[in-house]
């Protein structure tokens, strides 16, 4: 029986099959075959989610063969890309057409469809998550039909599929709204926690990107601001915190230390107090914690299941090494995040129930209704999603 595991190794699956696809016809034929034989499937991107979104005892579909830029349109600044394209592989070809993503996450290893399916985001108070840049999708629904959707064509399906948790269909192609290529300059600095926090709002507001990692063992916040620049790129690129280059060169980082992670999005106004509460919790109950706490901002959007849906957001992430127990720590942090009205990142650890999600997302039932319409038999569901599905 094949074996699949996520990036951290915390989630291991024994799917009935692990299938590699190379084309839309391949994808459509496979979905039809799986659904007509009463099996289920989950589509895998790069496997970087810390939540059990991909694991299944049904079929896992590997989309890494659906890769590359398909077409770009200079006037609308939009591009169609294959869904399995790793974000690192999109930067240069889009740049060669004078185009760029508005923002991206801390790393660029995710498949584009994986990133949009969980609301993956970077930092920046004016910048929305990656899913918000989606303007069109081509996907295969449970009966094997190929559908193209946008806010004009099949708009209901589009709303559900823009951030889909992999549960609406097999996405083959993604259309993205881009902008003109731009250069960025990073400025990293360190400050003792109490010296940084009075300036938090100003730092968040005055820069295109601002983020920091607070380190519990020395109480130091390792911060960076990133802004657009006219300066020439400087190669070889410097270390993180001192880079000057094009957007796709400066925004991603190297995160080699295997870990597991919980991240909650809280209303932006609650961010500073929530962070202080997490710091107090760590100091009182987890004083040996070695892993830092990350603080970022994300602009509000209108996606049904986005962690930033209809509210300006601060995201706070807590981490744990993969060889250390995470549950007591994460459960304690989760109580703090819940107190501050947090919504968990879809691709990271949480312990919420379907009722909890229904309380956090006004469109929860509506999203499931739209999803069930194109997949009434749950071909695209796994155990975890069935567990949070409304009755
Ligand atoms: C080191 C590290 C750093 C990270 N940094 C950030 C960060 O800065 N910001 C942030 O927001 N998140 C971050 N994450 C989380 C990560 O971005 C998300 O979990 C993202 O979904 C992972 O993308 P993936 O391609 O690995 O998708 P996977 O984890 O493989 O899948 C995620 C979801 O996408 C679905 N999916 C994938 N491809 C398709 C498809 N073609 N059709 C339909 N559904 C599909 C899957 O079924 C699943 O539901 C990080 C994770 C790690 C491990």
Coordinates of C-alpha atoms and ligand atoms in Angstrom, one line a residue:
X1 CA 0.0 0.0 0.0
X2 CA 1.5 3.5 -0.9
X3 CA 2.6 5.8 1.9
X4 CA 2.1 9.6 1.9
X5 CA 3.3 12.1 4.6
X6 CA 3.1 15.8 4.9
X7 CA 6.2 18.1 5.1
X8 CA 6.6 17.8 8.9
X9 CA 6.0 14.0 8.9
X10 CA 3.3 14.4 11.6
X11 CA 0.6 13.3 9.2
X12 CA 1.0 9.9 7.5
X13 CA -1.5 8.3 5.2
X14 CA -1.9 4.9 3.6
X15 CA -4.0 5.7 0.6
X16 CA -5.5 3.0 -1.5
X17 CA -3.6 4.5 -4.4
X18 CA -1.2 7.5 -5.1
X19 CA -1.8 8.6 -8.7
X20 CA 0.3 11.1 -10.7
X21 CA -1.5 13.1 -13.4
X22 CA -0.2 15.0 -16.4
X23 CA -3.1 16.6 -18.1
X24 CA -6.7 17.8 -17.8
X25 CA -8.0 14.7 -19.6
X26 CA -6.0 12.5 -17.2
X27 CA -7.5 14.4 -14.3
X28 CA -11.1 14.2 -15.6
X29 CA -10.8 10.5 -16.4
X30 CA -9.4 9.7 -13.0
X31 CA -12.1 11.6 -11.1
X32 CA -14.8 9.9 -13.1
X33 CA -13.3 6.5 -12.5
X34 CA -12.9 7.1 -8.8
X35 CA -16.4 8.4 -8.2
X36 CA -18.2 5.8 -10.4
X37 CA -16.4 3.1 -8.4
X38 CA -17.6 4.6 -5.1
X39 CA -14.1 5.6 -3.9
X40 CA -13.0 9.0 -2.6
X41 CA -10.0 11.1 -3.4
X42 CA -7.9 13.9 -2.0
X43 CA -5.7 16.1 -4.1
X44 CA -2.2 16.9 -2.8
X45 CA -0.2 20.0 -3.4
X46 CA 3.2 20.1 -1.9
X47 CA 2.1 18.5 1.4
X48 CA 3.0 21.6 3.5
X49 CA -0.2 21.7 5.5
X50 CA 0.0 20.8 9.2
X51 CA -3.7 20.0 9.3
X52 CA -5.0 16.6 8.2
X53 CA -6.4 18.0 4.9
X54 CA -4.8 15.6 2.5
X55 CA -4.7 12.2 4.4
X56 CA -7.2 9.7 3.3
X57 CA -7.5 5.9 2.9
X58 CA -9.0 6.7 -0.6
X59 CA -6.9 7.9 -3.5
X60 CA -4.3 10.7 -3.2
X61 CA -3.7 12.6 -6.5
X62 CA -0.3 14.1 -7.1
X63 CA -0.6 17.3 -9.2
X64 CA 3.0 18.2 -9.5
X65 CA 2.9 17.2 -13.2
X66 CA 0.5 20.1 -13.8
X67 CA 3.1 22.8 -13.7
X68 CA 4.0 26.0 -15.4
X69 CA 2.6 29.3 -16.7
X70 CA 0.0 28.8 -19.4
X71 CA -0.7 32.3 -20.6
X72 CA -0.4 35.9 -19.5
X73 CA -2.4 39.0 -20.5
X74 CA -0.5 42.3 -20.3
X75 CA -3.5 44.5 -20.4
X76 CA -5.5 42.9 -17.5
X77 CA -2.2 41.8 -15.8
X78 CA -3.7 38.3 -15.3
X79 CA -2.2 34.9 -15.9
X80 CA -3.4 31.3 -16.2
X81 CA -1.1 28.9 -14.4
X82 CA -1.2 25.1 -13.9
X83 CA -2.5 24.2 -10.4
X84 CA 0.4 22.1 -9.4
X85 CA 3.0 24.9 -10.0
X86 CA 5.2 25.5 -7.0
X87 CA 5.1 29.2 -6.2
X88 CA 8.9 29.4 -6.5
X89 CA 8.5 28.2 -10.2
X90 CA 6.1 31.0 -11.0
X91 CA 8.2 34.0 -9.9
X92 CA 10.7 34.2 -12.7
X93 CA 8.4 33.4 -15.7
X94 CA 5.8 35.9 -14.5
X95 CA 8.6 38.5 -14.0
X96 CA 9.8 37.9 -17.5
X97 CA 6.4 39.1 -18.6
X98 CA 6.7 42.2 -16.3
X99 CA 4.2 40.7 -13.8
X100 CA 4.3 39.7 -10.1
X101 CA 2.2 38.3 -7.3
X102 CA 0.9 41.0 -4.9
X103 CA 2.2 39.0 -2.0
X104 CA 3.1 35.4 -0.9
X105 CA 3.8 33.4 2.2
X106 CA 7.0 33.0 4.3
X107 CA 8.1 30.2 2.0
X108 CA 7.5 29.6 -1.7
X109 CA 7.4 25.8 -1.7
X110 CA 3.6 25.5 -1.9
X111 CA 1.7 24.5 -5.0
X112 CA -0.4 27.4 -6.1
X113 CA -3.6 25.4 -5.8
X114 CA -2.6 24.2 -2.3
X115 CA -1.9 27.8 -1.2
X116 CA -5.2 29.1 -2.5
X117 CA -7.1 26.2 -1.0
X118 CA -6.1 27.1 2.6
X119 CA -6.0 30.9 2.4
X120 CA -2.2 31.1 2.5
X121 CA -1.0 34.6 3.1
X122 CA 2.1 36.7 3.7
X123 CA 2.2 39.9 5.8
X124 CA 1.1 43.4 5.0
X125 CA -1.8 45.4 6.3
X126 CA -2.9 46.4 2.8
X127 CA -2.3 43.0 1.2
X128 CA -4.8 40.2 1.0
X129 CA -4.2 36.4 1.0
X130 CA -3.2 34.5 -2.2
X131 CA -6.8 33.1 -2.6
X132 CA -8.1 36.7 -3.0
X133 CA -6.0 37.1 -6.2
X134 CA -7.8 34.2 -7.9
X135 CA -10.0 35.5 -10.8
X136 CA -10.8 32.2 -12.5
X137 CA -10.5 28.5 -12.0
X138 CA -10.7 25.4 -14.2
X139 CA -11.6 22.3 -12.2
X140 CA -13.0 18.8 -12.5
X141 CA -16.1 18.2 -10.4
X142 CA -17.0 14.9 -8.8
X143 CA -18.8 13.5 -11.9
X144 CA -15.7 14.1 -14.0
X145 CA -17.0 17.3 -15.7
X146 CA -14.5 20.1 -16.6
X147 CA -15.8 23.5 -15.4
X148 CA -14.4 27.0 -15.9
X149 CA -15.7 29.4 -13.3
X150 CA -15.2 33.1 -12.4
X151 CA -17.3 35.8 -10.8
X152 CA -19.2 36.0 -14.1
X153 CA -19.4 32.3 -15.1
X154 CA -20.7 29.9 -12.5
X155 CA -20.2 32.5 -9.8
X156 CA -21.5 30.4 -6.9
X157 CA -19.2 27.6 -7.7
X158 CA -16.4 30.1 -8.1
X159 CA -17.1 31.6 -4.6
X160 CA -16.9 28.1 -3.1
X161 CA -13.8 27.0 -5.1
X162 CA -11.6 30.1 -4.5
X163 CA -10.8 28.8 -1.0
X164 CA -12.0 25.2 -1.2
X165 CA -10.1 23.1 1.3
X166 CA -9.6 20.7 -1.7
X167 CA -13.3 19.7 -1.3
X168 CA -15.0 21.3 -4.3
X169 CA -13.1 19.6 -7.2
X170 CA -9.7 18.9 -8.6
X171 CA -8.4 22.3 -9.7
X172 CA -6.3 22.0 -12.9
X173 CA -5.7 25.7 -13.8
X174 CA -5.8 28.9 -11.8
X175 CA -6.2 32.4 -13.1
X176 CA -4.5 35.1 -11.0
X177 CA -4.7 38.8 -10.8
X178 CA -1.2 40.1 -10.8
X179 CA 0.5 43.6 -10.8
X180 CA 3.5 45.1 -12.5
X181 CA 6.9 43.6 -11.4
X182 CA 8.4 45.5 -8.4
X183 CA 11.5 45.5 -6.3
X184 CA 11.7 45.2 -2.6
X185 CA 14.2 46.2 0.1
X186 CA 14.3 44.4 3.4
X187 CA 15.4 45.9 6.7
X188 CA 15.8 43.5 9.6
X189 CA 16.2 44.6 13.3
X190 CA 16.0 43.2 16.8
X191 CA 14.3 44.7 19.8
X192 CA 13.4 43.7 23.3
X193 CA 9.7 42.8 23.4
X194 CA 8.6 45.8 25.6
X195 CA 10.6 48.2 23.4
X196 CA 8.9 46.9 20.2
X197 CA 5.2 46.8 21.3
X198 CA 4.6 50.5 21.7
X199 CA 5.6 50.9 18.0
X200 CA 3.6 47.9 16.7
X201 CA 0.7 49.8 15.1
X202 CA 3.1 52.3 13.4
X203 CA 5.3 49.6 12.1
X204 CA 2.3 47.6 10.7
X205 CA 0.8 50.8 9.1
X206 CA 3.9 52.5 7.7
X207 CA 5.4 49.6 5.8
X208 CA 4.2 47.4 2.9
X209 CA 5.3 44.4 5.0
X210 CA 6.1 44.0 8.7
X211 CA 6.5 40.9 10.7
X212 CA 8.5 39.6 13.6
X213 CA 9.3 36.5 15.6
X214 CA 9.3 36.9 19.3
X215 CA 11.8 34.5 21.0
X216 CA 10.6 33.4 24.5
X217 CA 14.1 32.4 25.7
X218 CA 15.6 35.9 25.5
X219 CA 12.5 38.1 25.1
X220 CA 13.9 39.5 21.8
X221 CA 11.7 40.2 18.8
X222 CA 13.5 39.6 15.5
X223 CA 11.6 41.9 13.1
X224 CA 11.7 43.0 9.5
X225 CA 10.1 45.7 7.4
X226 CA 10.0 45.4 3.6
X227 CA 9.1 48.2 1.2
X228 CA 9.2 48.9 -2.5
X229 CA 12.4 50.4 -3.8
X230 CA 13.9 51.9 -6.9
X231 CA 17.3 50.6 -5.9
X232 CA 19.0 48.0 -8.1
X233 CA 18.9 44.4 -6.9
X234 CA 22.0 43.3 -5.1
X235 CA 23.4 39.9 -6.0
X236 CA 24.2 37.5 -4.6
X237 CA 21.2 38.2 -2.4
X238 CA 22.1 39.0 1.2
X239 CA 20.8 37.0 4.2
X240 CA 17.2 37.4 5.2
X241 CA 16.7 40.8 6.7
X242 CA 19.1 42.6 4.3
X243 CA 17.9 41.6 0.8
X244 CA 17.3 44.0 -2.1
X245 CA 15.8 42.4 -5.2
X246 CA 12.6 41.6 -7.1
X247 CA 9.5 40.6 -5.2
X248 CA 9.9 36.8 -5.7
X249 CA 13.5 37.0 -4.6
X250 CA 12.9 38.9 -1.3
X251 CA 9.5 37.6 0.0
X252 CA 10.3 33.9 0.4
X253 CA 12.5 32.6 3.1
X254 CA 14.3 29.3 3.8
X255 CA 12.7 27.5 6.7
X256 CA 14.7 24.2 7.0
X257 CA 13.9 23.4 10.7
X258 CA 11.1 20.8 10.7
X259 CA 8.3 21.9 13.0
X260 CA 4.6 21.7 13.5
X261 CA 2.5 24.9 13.8
X262 CA -0.7 26.4 15.0
X263 CA -1.8 29.8 13.6
X264 CA -4.8 31.9 14.4
X265 CA -6.1 35.0 12.7
X266 CA -7.6 37.5 15.2
X267 CA -9.2 40.9 14.5
X268 CA -6.4 43.4 13.9
X269 CA -7.4 45.4 17.0
X270 CA -7.0 42.3 19.2
X271 CA -3.5 41.5 17.9
X272 CA -1.3 43.2 20.4
X273 CA -3.3 42.0 23.5
X274 CA -3.6 38.5 22.1
X275 CA 0.2 38.4 21.6
X276 CA 0.8 39.6 25.2
X277 CA -1.6 36.9 26.5
X278 CA 0.3 34.2 24.5
X279 CA 3.6 35.6 25.9
X280 CA 2.2 35.4 29.5
X281 CA 1.0 31.9 28.9
X282 CA 4.4 30.8 27.6
X283 CA 6.3 32.4 30.5
X284 CA 4.0 30.9 33.1
X285 CA 3.2 27.4 31.8
X286 CA 5.7 26.7 29.1
X287 CA 8.9 28.4 30.3
X288 CA 11.2 26.1 28.4
X289 CA 9.6 26.7 25.0
X290 CA 12.4 27.3 22.4
X291 CA 10.3 28.0 19.4
X292 CA 9.3 31.6 18.5
X293 CA 5.9 33.2 18.0
X294 CA 5.3 34.9 14.7
X295 CA 3.2 38.1 14.2
X296 CA 1.9 39.3 10.8
X297 CA -1.0 41.4 9.3
X298 CA -3.4 40.6 6.5
X299 CA -6.0 42.8 4.8
X300 CA -9.7 41.9 4.9
X301 CA -11.3 40.1 2.0
X302 CA -14.7 38.7 0.9
X303 CA -14.0 35.0 0.7
X304 CA -16.5 32.7 2.4
X305 CA -13.9 30.6 4.3
X306 CA -11.0 33.0 4.5
X307 CA -9.4 33.6 7.9
X308 CA -9.5 37.3 7.0
X309 CA -13.1 37.2 5.7
X310 CA -14.6 40.7 6.3
X311 CA -12.0 41.7 8.9
X312 CA -8.6 43.3 9.0
X313 CA -6.4 40.6 10.6
X314 CA -3.4 39.9 12.7
X315 CA -2.0 36.4 12.5
X316 CA -0.1 34.8 15.4
X317 CA 1.7 31.5 14.9
X318 CA 3.1 29.2 17.6
X319 CA 5.5 26.4 16.7
X320 CA 6.8 23.2 18.2
X321 CA 9.6 20.8 17.1
X322 CA 8.4 17.6 15.4
X323 CA 10.1 15.4 18.0
X324 CA 8.4 17.2 20.9
X325 CA 4.8 17.0 22.2
X326 CA 2.7 19.8 20.8
X327 CA -0.8 19.1 22.0
X328 CA -0.7 20.5 25.5
X329 CA 1.0 23.7 24.3
X330 CA -1.2 24.2 21.2
X331 CA -4.4 23.5 23.2
X332 CA -3.4 26.1 25.8
X333 CA -2.6 28.6 23.0
X334 CA -5.9 27.8 21.3
X335 CA -7.8 28.9 24.4
X336 CA -6.1 32.3 24.2
X337 CA -6.8 32.6 20.5
X338 CA -10.4 31.7 20.9
X339 CA -10.8 34.3 23.6
X340 CA -9.6 36.8 21.0
X341 CA -12.1 35.6 18.4
X342 CA -9.4 33.8 16.4
X343 CA -10.0 31.7 13.3
X344 CA -7.5 28.9 12.8
X345 CA -5.4 28.7 9.6
X346 CA -6.8 25.9 7.5
X347 CA -3.4 24.5 6.8
X348 CA -2.2 24.4 10.4
X349 CA -3.1 22.6 13.7
X350 CA -6.4 23.2 15.4
X351 CA -8.8 21.2 17.6
X352 CA -12.1 22.8 16.6
X353 CA -15.4 21.1 15.8
X354 CA -17.9 21.8 13.0
X355 CA -20.0 23.8 15.5
X356 CA -16.9 26.0 16.3
X357 CA -16.3 26.6 12.6
X358 CA -20.0 27.4 12.1
X359 CA -19.8 30.1 14.8
X360 CA -16.7 31.6 13.2
X361 CA -17.9 31.7 9.6
X362 CA -21.3 33.3 8.8
X363 CA -21.1 31.6 5.4
X364 CA -20.2 28.1 6.8
X365 CA -23.6 26.4 5.9
X366 CA -23.8 28.2 2.6
X367 CA -20.3 27.0 1.6
X368 CA -21.2 23.4 2.4
X369 CA -24.5 23.7 0.4
X370 CA -22.6 25.0 -2.6
X371 CA -20.0 22.3 -2.2
X372 CA -22.5 19.5 -1.7
X373 CA -24.3 20.5 -4.9
X374 CA -21.3 19.5 -7.0
X375 CA -20.2 16.6 -4.9
X376 CA -23.3 15.1 -3.2
X377 CA -21.6 11.8 -2.5
X378 CA -18.6 13.3 -0.8
X379 CA -16.0 12.0 -3.3
X380 CA -13.7 14.9 -2.4
X381 CA -14.1 14.5 1.4
X382 CA -11.8 12.8 3.9
X383 CA -12.3 11.8 7.5
X384 CA -11.4 15.2 8.9
X385 CA -13.7 17.1 6.6
X386 CA -16.6 14.6 7.2
X387 CA -16.1 15.2 10.9
X388 CA -16.6 19.0 10.6
X389 CA -19.4 18.8 8.0
X390 CA -22.8 20.2 9.2
X391 CA -25.3 17.5 10.0
Ligands
LIG1 C1 7.5 25.7 6.4 C2 6.1 26.2 6.1 C3 5.9 27.5 6.0 C4 4.6 28.0 5.8 N1 4.4 29.3 5.6 C5 3.2 29.8 5.5 C6 2.9 31.2 5.4 O1 3.9 32.0 5.4 N2 1.7 31.7 5.2 C7 0.6 30.8 5.2 O2 -0.5 31.3 5.2 N3 0.8 29.5 5.3 C8 2.0 29.0 5.4 N4 2.2 27.6 5.5 C9 1.1 26.8 5.3 C10 0.9 26.4 3.8 O3 1.1 27.6 3.0 C11 -0.5 25.8 3.6 O4 -0.7 24.7 4.4 C12 -0.6 25.5 2.1 O5 -1.9 25.0 1.9 C13 0.3 24.4 1.6 O6 0.3 24.2 0.2 P1 0.6 22.8 -0.4 O7 0.8 23.0 -1.9 O8 1.6 22.2 0.3 O9 -0.8 22.1 -0.2 P2 -1.2 20.8 0.6 O10 -0.8 20.9 2.0 O11 -0.7 19.6 -0.2 O12 -2.8 20.8 0.4 C14 -3.5 21.9 1.0 C15 -5.0 21.8 0.5 O13 -5.0 22.2 -0.9 C16 -5.8 21.2 -1.6 N5 -5.2 21.1 -2.9 C17 -4.0 21.1 -3.3 N6 -3.9 21.1 -4.7 C18 -5.2 21.0 -5.1 C19 -5.8 21.0 -6.4 N7 -5.0 21.0 -7.5 N8 -7.1 20.9 -6.5 C20 -7.9 21.0 -5.4 N9 -7.4 21.0 -4.1 C21 -6.0 21.1 -4.0 C22 -5.5 19.9 -0.8 O14 -6.5 18.9 -1.0 C23 -5.6 20.4 0.6 O15 -6.9 20.6 1.0 C24 3.5 27.1 5.7 C25 3.7 25.7 5.9 C26 5.0 25.2 6.1 C27 5.3 23.8 6.3

